[in-house]
Amino acid sequence: MAEECYITFDPNKIGVSEGHLVIPKGNNEEPLRLRVVSHNRGDGPRVLITAGSHGNEGEGPIVARRALEWLPSLQRAGRVIVVPALNSSALEGWSRQSPLDGLDLNRIFPGRAAGSISERIADAVVRLLLPLADVVFDLHSNGPKWGGVPASTFYPIADAHLMLRTLRIAESFLLPATMVWDGEDPGMFDSVAVKQGKVFVCGELGAGLITPGSLAIAEAGVRNALIGLGIVDGRAEPPTFLQKKQSQTYRTLSSDYLCSPRRGVFEPRCSVLEHVSEGNVVGVVHPLDLSASGSIEIRSPITAVVCNVRTSMVVECNDRVVVLGRPG
Amino acid sequence: MAEECYITFDPNKIGVSEGHLVIPKGNNEEPLRLRVVSHNRGDGPRVLITAGSHGNEGEGPIVARRALEWLPSLQRAGRVIVVPALNSSALEGWSRQSPLDGLDLNRIFPGRAAGSISERIADAVVRLLLPLADVVFDLHSNGPKWGGVPASTFYPIADAHLMLRTLRIAESFLLPATMVWDGEDPGMFDSVAVKQGKVFVCGELGAGLITPGSLAIAEAGVRNALIGLGIVDGRAEPPTFLQKKQSQTYRTLSSDYLCSPRRGVFEPRCSVLEHVSEGNVVGVVHPLDLSASGSIEIRSPITAVVCNVRTSMVVECNDRVVVLGRPG
């Protein structure tokens, strides 16, 4: 490979530095230029905020843009590097996967410098942006196929010190839920960052509709976390969700991801943040032929809180349909 | 064309008759068999309920299925013919268009008997099912790209008698909104049905997330309308939406569909059922490069109520982003 990725902003410049992460596509094509903005007030925590890894998860990119608007006046310490749209082609197509190579950017980390375009984005982020940060906020949302509680999330970490620090920072978003998940898929940005000793928090900021209300919740979460780190001025405050201001930490075991026992049309029978008891019906899977008999009920195996509910119609056998959380 | 479409249920049988609308695909392929159920109690209004014309609008098919469950015990008169999944291949793919021929089923009416599969479905519906009904409820929803108020909707009709009858039946859904729209696209089921003198009401039953709450609203709308027609027993009652039980009729002129002045990322600044005044910012379109300047505000040209707001990210120039309603 003759060409190398590079950055055109100056992370050491005090103040704002705008530029690009430039990623060669090979084959003498024009390189991909991903916009990056660095806000540097010198000493303090070094944060990387990435958004738009999945193109159909809209809250992150809009919140990242809003943060760029208020950082100049509110930041008092540290450095925040923001990439508002990590996967610009997927964003334009409102698709989870990149339309250019069909890959899910958040399942191919740490990427490959000589790979397809998504692999090259992952590689460039890991080699050029990740070393510039101690803390990473990767802004996702549940997207159009899931309902879910706005949450800061992470996977359990073997290093107890890093685990505790990650938990505290995740909780500092003050979102309705902090979720400690199980069952990390291979190739996620999370594990690569954690392996390098970084605090990595994935914001699952919204679900279903993007509204002024959902954007306000998402923005409050990111701002709260930056306030918690001492990077920006202000008072951290839990946003209102479903008429309540509440923050709760949940633990989700692998067995708490409830899956469809068959292919069919999923009908949700539970709502986000609903308390369900062991044995409660949380959903029904109907035959694809909707007027036929043979619907199967899905029951909660435990007493728990509903954190995510599938909302797209047809599910495959073993597709996740409900995610439960155990308050903890 | 050697083969003809046909039905395998008996619409004249008193009681329940289940069967299929069988549609030849040509080329010696197995025909498409769309499930149809007829509930006949003899004299009374004759209703056709179709759902799933667009495969990513989930409320309709689930509500149609639920109606099949309660019709046997609640129906007291008339005939209700239900097609729960008019566009089964699109439903399986959670896509608006049919994945088989790329067509939008509700833009190609009255269809063609020798056309592609979507055209053949439209043709078969018009020739075999439409004549069996005086009133058609076509169950849609706003789908994953729009927020919207659950509504019964129709386009203005030149025949004043049919217009008034359609308005009354649309209002009898008692949904939060009855919308009289402008700007009917060519090829919609609506206009074909109206031309044949039928009452045609399109239910736009949900938006964004499919939840137990959104399904209850949608189901109540259909049941209310059947109660209003004297077909089923029960008491019609407006469902609760956004903590309110309210039903309001709105008129939407062509100029009330607000469009994006450019390609970019749409950020909603208004919410469904919000009252906006002339000049209020209802949305902003940002450059695709989210950190660049040059965002354009979209302002309401009138004092009105927000009925629909776009929720997918990237919009093209002239794409609709906000639909306003004038109470009337």
XYZ file of C-alpha atoms in Angstrom:
656
model
C 0.000 0.000 0.000
C 1.570 3.247 -1.142
C -0.828 5.729 0.466
C -1.274 6.364 4.177
C -4.162 7.932 6.062
C -3.453 11.240 7.768
C -5.106 14.116 9.648
C -5.300 17.745 8.511
C -6.293 19.281 11.867
C -3.805 20.095 14.625
C -4.768 18.370 17.886
C -2.099 20.309 19.769
C -3.369 23.727 18.744
C -5.042 25.519 21.649
C -8.529 26.563 20.610
C -10.427 25.144 17.658
C -8.766 23.260 14.840
C -10.932 21.975 12.015
C -9.815 19.557 9.371
C -10.230 16.038 8.098
C -9.255 12.467 8.656
C -8.097 11.644 5.141
C -8.412 7.990 4.178
C -7.031 6.684 0.879
C -9.422 4.491 -1.075
C -6.698 3.002 -3.262
C -7.005 2.507 -7.025
C -6.051 6.145 -7.592
C -9.471 7.227 -6.344
C -9.998 10.491 -4.489
C -9.492 9.789 -0.785
C -12.381 9.865 1.699
C -12.256 13.015 3.838
C -14.064 12.746 7.172
C -14.614 16.032 8.967
C -12.926 16.272 12.386
C -12.991 19.214 14.816
C -10.640 19.534 17.794
C -11.531 21.790 20.744
C -8.452 22.102 22.922
C -8.200 24.016 26.226
C -4.935 22.361 27.252
C -4.639 20.252 30.394
C -7.480 17.947 31.318
C -9.187 14.826 30.042
C -8.787 14.006 26.362
C -12.083 12.889 24.823
C -12.923 11.527 21.375
C -16.576 11.784 20.327
C -17.523 9.719 17.288
C -21.016 9.666 15.786
C -22.735 8.182 12.774
C -20.987 4.824 12.748
C -24.366 3.433 11.694
C -26.055 5.628 9.102
C -29.623 5.132 10.339
C -28.955 6.265 13.906
C -29.556 9.958 13.659
C -29.349 11.394 17.163
C -25.547 11.071 17.456
C -24.567 13.138 14.418
C -27.020 15.938 15.306
C -25.894 15.985 18.941
C -22.242 16.000 17.845
C -23.013 19.020 15.690
C -24.746 20.757 18.587
C -21.764 20.062 20.852
C -19.548 21.816 18.311
C -21.800 24.864 18.728
C -21.571 25.101 22.520
C -18.061 23.802 23.139
C -16.352 27.134 22.291
C -18.268 28.988 25.000
C -18.626 26.244 27.626
C -15.319 24.352 27.506
C -12.865 25.173 30.264
C -10.317 22.315 30.178
C -9.086 19.300 28.271
C -9.528 18.387 24.637
C -12.589 17.160 22.764
C -12.111 15.787 19.263
C -15.407 15.352 17.422
C -16.158 13.272 14.312
C -19.835 14.024 13.582
C -20.272 11.514 10.744
C -17.938 8.549 10.833
C -19.775 6.696 8.098
C -20.934 9.428 5.761
C -22.051 7.174 2.917
C -24.259 5.094 5.238
C -25.665 8.317 6.674
C -26.626 9.535 3.229
C -28.392 6.245 2.527
C -30.031 6.065 5.999
C -28.653 2.533 6.257
C -26.851 0.725 9.044
C -24.301 -0.775 6.692
C -22.123 1.175 4.307
C -23.692 1.104 0.845
C -20.154 1.123 -0.585
C -18.986 -2.256 0.712
C -22.020 -3.618 2.571
C -20.104 -3.784 5.865
C -21.241 -2.817 9.363
C -18.526 -0.377 10.447
C -18.934 -1.324 14.099
C -18.313 -5.019 13.477
C -14.979 -4.798 11.631
C -12.698 -3.027 14.118
C -9.707 -2.684 14.216
C -10.087 -2.600 10.428
C -7.468 -3.031 7.731
C -5.433 -0.306 6.027
C -5.621 -2.134 2.705
C -9.211 -3.326 3.120
C -12.507 -2.056 1.763
C -13.610 1.470 2.640
C -15.292 0.590 5.964
C -12.232 -1.387 7.042
C -10.044 1.576 6.122
C -12.200 3.963 8.196
C -11.912 1.664 11.228
C -8.165 1.350 10.751
C -7.639 5.109 10.434
C -9.748 5.817 13.526
C -7.816 3.272 15.583
C -4.370 4.397 14.428
C -4.834 8.177 14.217
C -7.727 9.266 16.473
C -7.865 6.712 19.294
C -4.297 7.525 20.485
C -5.392 11.151 20.928
C -7.963 10.254 23.609
C -8.290 8.698 27.060
C -12.084 8.582 26.907
C -14.254 7.704 23.895
C -17.954 8.466 23.517
C -19.286 6.601 20.498
C -22.769 7.982 19.796
C -25.249 5.408 18.557
C -28.962 5.017 18.914
C -31.370 2.139 18.733
C -32.279 3.128 15.199
C -35.562 2.621 13.385
C -35.909 -1.111 14.145
C -35.941 -0.881 17.959
C -37.618 0.994 20.727
C -35.344 1.639 23.649
C -34.583 3.717 26.676
C -31.940 6.418 26.046
C -28.849 4.896 27.630
C -25.137 5.040 28.156
C -23.832 1.507 27.705
C -20.723 -0.623 27.931
C -19.610 -4.221 28.199
C -17.998 -5.672 31.336
C -14.226 -5.100 31.489
C -11.759 -7.546 33.036
C -9.616 -4.741 34.489
C -11.544 -3.768 37.631
C -10.081 -0.281 37.766
C -11.057 0.512 34.171
C -14.445 -1.145 34.712
C -15.214 1.091 37.674
C -14.016 4.234 35.915
C -16.105 3.358 32.851
C -19.168 2.724 35.026
C -18.790 6.092 36.751
C -18.409 7.975 33.480
C -21.309 6.069 31.888
C -23.478 6.925 34.887
C -22.430 10.570 34.642
C -24.487 10.901 31.433
C -27.505 10.820 33.826
C -29.567 9.245 31.071
C -32.655 7.220 32.036
C -30.530 4.076 31.830
C -26.912 3.063 32.209
C -26.671 -0.430 30.780
C -23.923 -2.954 31.431
C -24.412 -5.406 28.588
C -23.251 -8.926 27.892
C -22.603 -10.607 24.583
C -20.271 -8.246 22.789
C -20.059 -9.020 19.088
C -16.608 -9.441 17.515
C -15.180 -6.431 15.701
C -16.691 -3.650 17.799
C -14.891 -0.335 18.406
C -15.539 -0.894 22.132
C -13.156 -3.822 22.593
C -10.333 -2.245 20.583
C -10.519 0.924 22.685
C -10.742 -0.985 25.971
C -7.730 -3.113 24.997
C -5.773 0.125 24.720
C -6.874 1.111 28.217
C -9.418 3.713 27.149
C -12.714 4.425 28.822
C -15.278 3.600 26.136
C -18.940 4.509 26.540
C -21.432 3.812 23.764
C -24.415 6.141 23.849
C -27.616 4.450 22.706
C -29.286 7.809 22.587
C -32.647 7.380 20.982
C -35.089 5.045 19.319
C -37.774 5.247 16.709
C -38.548 8.880 16.111
C -36.017 11.674 16.154
C -37.835 14.547 17.852
C -36.816 17.756 19.593
C -37.436 15.873 22.831
C -35.265 12.879 21.955
C -32.496 15.192 20.742
C -32.647 17.180 23.976
C -32.234 13.967 25.998
C -29.308 12.825 23.885
C -27.617 16.216 24.042
C -28.101 16.433 27.818
C -26.427 13.056 28.232
C -23.295 14.081 26.353
C -23.147 17.469 28.060
C -23.644 15.887 31.505
C -20.733 13.519 30.875
C -18.456 16.365 29.757
C -19.484 18.355 32.841
C -18.714 15.303 34.969
C -15.236 15.136 33.480
C -14.657 18.807 34.277
C -14.330 19.657 30.593
C -17.329 21.954 30.268
C -19.051 24.335 32.670
C -22.603 23.825 33.779
C -24.792 21.806 36.091
C -25.421 18.165 35.218
C -29.096 17.257 35.344
C -31.019 14.138 34.311
C -33.222 14.809 31.279
C -36.938 14.039 31.321
C -38.008 10.814 29.607
C -41.583 9.524 29.695
C -42.508 12.345 32.102
C -39.812 11.260 34.576
C -36.355 12.403 35.542
C -34.677 9.175 36.546
C -31.341 7.490 36.104
C -30.972 3.795 36.790
C -28.160 1.336 36.128
C -29.134 -2.041 34.672
C -27.260 -5.278 34.181
C -28.200 -7.374 31.163
C -27.048 -11.001 31.033
C -26.895 -12.935 27.792
C -30.076 -14.768 28.819
C -31.892 -11.414 29.120
C -31.830 -10.914 25.361
C -35.107 -12.616 24.487
C -35.155 -14.081 20.995
C -37.875 -15.104 18.610
C -38.424 -18.866 18.524
C -39.519 -18.673 14.886
C -39.679 -16.568 11.761
C -42.779 -14.395 11.804
C -44.395 -11.056 12.525
C -43.393 -9.725 15.938
C -46.061 -7.939 17.946
C -44.694 -6.153 21.015
C -46.699 -6.664 24.216
C -44.459 -4.627 26.487
C -43.150 -1.069 26.524
C -39.814 0.515 27.302
C -39.201 0.952 31.072
C -42.153 -1.289 31.899
C -41.612 -3.591 34.885
C -42.389 -7.185 33.940
C -42.674 -10.184 36.204
C -41.433 -13.689 35.552
C -43.880 -15.321 33.156
C -45.394 -12.110 31.745
C -46.028 -12.122 28.005
C -43.695 -9.510 26.469
C -44.407 -10.211 22.821
C -46.088 -12.531 20.342
C -44.719 -13.903 17.096
C -47.420 -14.474 14.522
C -47.172 -16.599 11.392
C -46.128 -14.604 8.329
C -49.539 -15.455 6.979
C -51.180 -13.094 9.444
C -54.613 -14.650 9.491
C -53.344 -18.173 10.254
C -53.285 -19.662 13.734
C -50.097 -20.708 15.517
C -48.944 -17.496 17.214
C -46.264 -18.054 19.869
C -46.083 -16.003 23.051
C -42.720 -14.879 24.372
C -42.588 -14.660 28.160
C -40.138 -12.938 30.435
C -38.006 -15.546 32.213
C -37.303 -13.110 35.065
C -38.694 -10.119 36.900
C -36.998 -7.170 35.246
C -37.356 -3.892 33.384
C -37.889 -3.695 29.619
C -34.995 -1.779 28.072
C -35.448 -2.477 24.362
C -38.290 -3.772 22.220
C -38.082 -4.675 18.571
C -40.404 -2.616 16.405
C -39.820 -3.779 12.861
C -42.277 -6.347 11.703
C -40.750 -9.562 10.458
C -38.187 -11.297 12.650
C -36.088 -14.312 11.861
C -35.729 -17.331 14.131
C -33.325 -16.383 16.976
C -33.535 -12.641 16.272
C -33.500 -10.584 19.449
C -36.913 -9.054 20.175
C -36.795 -7.836 23.785
C -33.839 -6.816 25.969
C -34.390 -6.924 29.716
C -32.434 -5.078 32.382
C -31.858 -6.059 36.003
C -31.672 -2.966 38.191
C -28.270 -2.983 39.848
C -52.723 -13.847 -20.825
C -54.037 -17.346 -20.262
C -54.394 -17.255 -16.484
C -56.906 -15.217 -14.505
C -56.868 -14.165 -10.867
C -59.584 -15.647 -8.671
C -60.784 -15.921 -5.076
C -61.061 -19.116 -3.037
C -63.278 -17.741 -0.260
C -67.046 -17.377 -0.514
C -68.126 -13.804 0.185
C -71.787 -14.854 0.200
C -71.393 -17.475 2.889
C -72.950 -16.340 6.167
C -70.309 -16.571 8.886
C -66.586 -16.834 8.315
C -65.068 -17.835 5.007
C -61.304 -17.991 4.734
C -59.356 -18.348 1.522
C -57.052 -16.565 -0.842
C -56.896 -14.023 -3.585
C -54.923 -16.056 -6.108
C -52.867 -14.001 -8.543
C -51.049 -15.627 -11.461
C -47.436 -14.528 -11.845
C -47.182 -15.763 -15.424
C -44.214 -17.709 -16.810
C -45.618 -20.944 -15.369
C -44.637 -19.770 -11.878
C -46.648 -20.710 -8.810
C -49.329 -18.031 -8.338
C -49.226 -15.564 -5.431
C -51.817 -16.480 -2.792
C -52.888 -13.566 -0.568
C -54.869 -14.561 2.505
C -58.403 -13.114 2.642
C -61.034 -13.631 5.357
C -64.703 -12.737 4.955
C -66.929 -12.147 7.987
C -70.518 -12.015 6.800
C -73.584 -11.364 8.948
C -75.841 -10.611 5.994
C -77.539 -7.254 5.537
C -75.613 -4.099 6.356
C -72.604 -2.162 5.129
C -70.030 -4.056 3.086
C -66.493 -3.150 4.145
C -63.113 -4.108 2.688
C -60.134 -3.750 5.043
C -56.732 -3.917 3.362
C -53.437 -3.665 5.229
C -49.757 -3.964 4.474
C -49.756 -2.200 1.123
C -46.393 -0.780 2.236
C -44.248 -3.399 3.918
C -42.661 -1.098 6.504
C -45.950 0.134 7.962
C -46.586 -2.418 10.633
C -49.623 -1.283 12.589
C -52.134 -2.092 9.842
C -51.356 -5.797 9.447
C -51.307 -6.399 13.212
C -54.573 -4.508 13.696
C -56.155 -6.407 10.795
C -55.124 -9.633 12.503
C -56.624 -8.457 15.793
C -59.877 -7.514 14.049
C -60.110 -11.083 12.761
C -59.959 -12.226 16.391
C -62.820 -10.078 17.688
C -65.063 -9.907 14.628
C -66.674 -13.346 15.252
C -67.945 -12.313 18.682
C -68.652 -8.601 18.082
C -70.039 -8.441 14.548
C -73.794 -8.066 14.303
C -74.434 -6.978 10.707
C -72.907 -6.442 7.310
C -69.806 -7.978 5.776
C -66.138 -7.285 6.494
C -63.567 -8.700 4.105
C -60.033 -8.477 5.491
C -56.710 -8.743 3.639
C -54.092 -8.520 6.418
C -51.027 -8.404 4.178
C -51.623 -7.034 0.703
C -47.915 -6.863 -0.121
C -46.456 -9.878 1.625
C -43.017 -9.721 0.003
C -42.541 -6.065 1.025
C -43.695 -6.947 4.535
C -41.077 -9.687 4.792
C -38.399 -7.221 3.703
C -39.691 -4.355 5.915
C -39.605 -2.181 2.797
C -42.109 0.260 1.330
C -41.608 -1.021 -2.181
C -41.965 -4.606 -3.281
C -38.530 -6.233 -3.409
C -39.788 -8.323 -6.336
C -40.339 -5.512 -8.845
C -39.260 -2.379 -6.981
C -42.707 -0.811 -7.276
C -44.732 1.095 -4.690
C -48.026 -0.830 -4.672
C -49.989 2.282 -3.735
C -48.745 4.261 -6.734
C -49.670 1.850 -9.526
C -53.423 1.444 -9.159
C -55.525 0.285 -10.995
C -52.666 -2.018 -11.959
C -52.335 -4.348 -14.949
C -53.347 -7.994 -15.218
C -50.296 -8.749 -17.378
C -47.900 -6.468 -15.510
C -45.275 -7.132 -12.862
C -46.351 -8.687 -9.569
C -47.296 -5.407 -7.828
C -49.340 -4.349 -10.845
C -51.081 -7.730 -10.808
C -51.926 -7.389 -7.096
C -53.470 -3.941 -7.710
C -55.423 -5.256 -10.677
C -56.762 -8.262 -8.769
C -57.788 -6.105 -5.798
C -59.639 -3.670 -8.058
C -61.400 -6.307 -10.121
C -62.198 -8.941 -7.491
C -62.278 -7.329 -4.030
C -63.322 -3.717 -4.579
C -66.692 -4.674 -6.121
C -67.493 -6.598 -2.922
C -67.401 -3.431 -0.781
C -69.096 -0.041 -0.373
C -66.530 1.198 2.125
C -62.758 0.615 2.047
C -60.380 1.050 4.984
C -56.805 0.887 3.688
C -54.563 0.623 6.753
C -51.261 2.455 6.433
C -48.999 4.176 8.892
C -46.394 6.882 8.674
C -43.696 4.238 8.740
C -40.145 4.544 10.081
C -39.240 7.764 8.240
C -41.951 10.016 9.697
C -43.416 10.998 12.993
C -47.106 11.650 12.822
C -50.391 11.840 14.628
C -52.528 8.701 14.265
C -55.106 9.744 11.702
C -57.884 8.743 9.387
C -57.252 10.501 6.095
C -58.687 11.122 2.662
C -58.402 13.462 -0.297
C -61.143 15.924 -1.266
C -63.835 14.381 -3.466
C -65.704 16.268 -6.203
C -68.997 14.503 -5.418
C -70.265 16.444 -2.392
C -72.450 13.591 -1.168
C -69.571 11.094 -1.217
C -67.241 13.721 0.278
C -69.562 14.273 3.243
C -70.141 10.562 3.788
C -66.377 9.926 3.639
C -65.723 12.757 6.115
C -68.264 11.361 8.580
C -66.861 7.845 8.380
C -63.264 9.133 8.658
C -64.249 11.135 11.735
C -65.950 8.075 13.219
C -62.501 6.495 13.768
C -62.237 9.046 16.625
C -58.461 9.090 16.120
C -56.503 12.152 17.309
C -56.688 13.519 13.771
C -58.927 13.289 10.753
C -56.934 14.754 7.877
C -58.308 16.042 4.596
C -55.218 16.117 2.442
C -54.307 17.766 -0.827
C -51.838 16.633 -3.439
C -52.893 13.089 -4.218
C -50.208 11.206 -6.125
C -51.191 9.384 -9.308
C -51.832 5.670 -9.025
C -53.227 5.523 -5.498
C -55.881 3.001 -4.457
C -57.883 5.953 -3.103
C -58.767 7.515 -6.427
C -59.699 4.219 -8.091
C -62.065 3.385 -5.241
C -63.587 6.861 -5.172
C -64.152 6.763 -8.937
C -66.267 3.658 -8.343
C -68.320 5.549 -5.766
C -66.796 3.875 -2.721
C -66.086 5.543 0.593
C -62.303 5.255 0.934
C -60.549 6.073 4.188
C -56.806 5.626 4.541
C -55.717 5.037 8.118
C -52.313 6.519 8.901
C -52.288 4.644 12.130
C -48.863 5.046 13.640
C -45.378 6.439 13.296
C -41.918 5.521 14.423
C -42.202 2.843 17.042
C -44.771 0.101 17.072
C -45.729 -0.260 20.725
C -48.635 -1.764 22.649
C -49.882 1.817 22.982
C -49.676 2.657 19.278
C -51.353 -0.646 18.397
C -54.164 0.051 20.876
C -54.783 3.449 19.239
C -54.804 1.953 15.763
C -57.098 -0.884 16.778
C -59.497 1.507 18.536
C -59.731 3.599 15.370
C -60.773 0.666 13.208
C -63.166 -0.683 15.826
C -64.736 2.756 16.352
C -65.381 3.073 12.623
C -66.981 -0.389 12.443
C -69.124 0.509 15.479
C -70.078 3.748 13.736
C -71.225 1.786 10.692
C -73.365 -0.475 12.885
C -71.304 -3.519 11.952
C -69.899 -4.362 15.364
C -71.242 -3.953 18.883
C -69.575 -1.714 21.411
C -69.111 1.871 22.461
C -66.922 4.089 20.282
C -64.354 6.013 22.309
C -61.390 8.184 21.335
C -58.089 6.510 22.245
C -55.501 8.307 24.372
C -52.559 9.842 22.475
C -49.925 11.963 24.186
C -51.933 11.823 27.413
C -55.013 13.252 25.721
C -58.280 11.929 24.371
C -58.995 14.275 21.514
C -60.261 14.105 17.964
C -59.760 16.993 15.603
C -60.293 17.382 11.873
C -57.536 19.141 9.907
C -57.332 20.467 6.381
C -53.937 20.373 4.672
C -53.394 22.451 1.549
C -50.599 21.727 -0.895
C -48.684 24.696 0.537
C -48.840 23.129 4.013
C -46.425 20.394 3.008
C -43.162 22.110 3.934
C -40.223 20.945 1.843
C -36.483 21.054 2.278
C -34.821 23.823 0.258
C -31.657 21.729 -0.106
C -30.072 18.328 0.273
C -28.844 17.850 3.813
C -29.430 16.499 7.289
C -32.872 17.394 8.606
C -33.159 18.281 12.278
C -36.764 18.520 13.505
C -37.545 21.535 15.676
C -41.218 20.813 16.172
C -43.243 17.911 17.512
C -46.434 16.204 16.456
C -49.593 18.075 17.590
C -47.543 21.149 18.519
C -49.212 24.465 17.708
C -46.887 26.644 15.636
C -47.301 30.279 14.704
C -46.490 31.917 11.408
C -42.718 32.357 11.275
C -41.819 29.703 13.888
C -38.807 27.558 13.036
C -40.082 24.005 12.541
C -36.847 22.421 11.346
C -33.301 23.034 10.210
C -31.464 21.488 7.290
C -27.746 21.143 7.937
C -25.040 20.579 5.344
C -24.230 16.893 4.836
C -20.826 17.767 6.232
C -22.290 18.188 9.687
C -19.615 20.455 11.109
C -19.811 22.989 8.258
C -21.766 26.213 8.489
C -24.695 27.017 6.199
C -27.668 25.463 7.987
C -31.044 26.652 6.694
C -34.048 27.166 8.947
C -37.487 26.116 7.774
C -40.276 28.320 9.094
C -43.985 27.747 9.243
C -45.753 30.006 6.723
C -48.965 29.858 8.744
C -50.351 29.378 12.225
C -51.230 25.699 12.338
C -50.792 22.335 14.037
C -47.897 19.997 13.244
C -49.312 16.729 11.912
C -46.193 15.018 10.529
C -42.467 15.512 10.960
C -39.754 13.762 9.002
C -37.453 11.711 11.160
C -34.970 10.089 8.812
C -31.746 11.986 8.513
C -30.788 12.949 4.994
C -33.385 14.705 2.860
C -33.195 15.651 -0.781
C -33.998 19.085 -2.142
C -37.823 19.437 -2.232
C -38.435 16.432 0.002
C -41.339 16.970 2.379
C -40.175 17.464 5.967
C -43.170 18.863 7.878
C -46.911 18.545 7.215
C -49.141 21.173 8.808
C -52.843 20.913 9.513
C -55.412 23.698 9.725
C -58.083 22.842 12.291
C -61.396 22.808 10.481
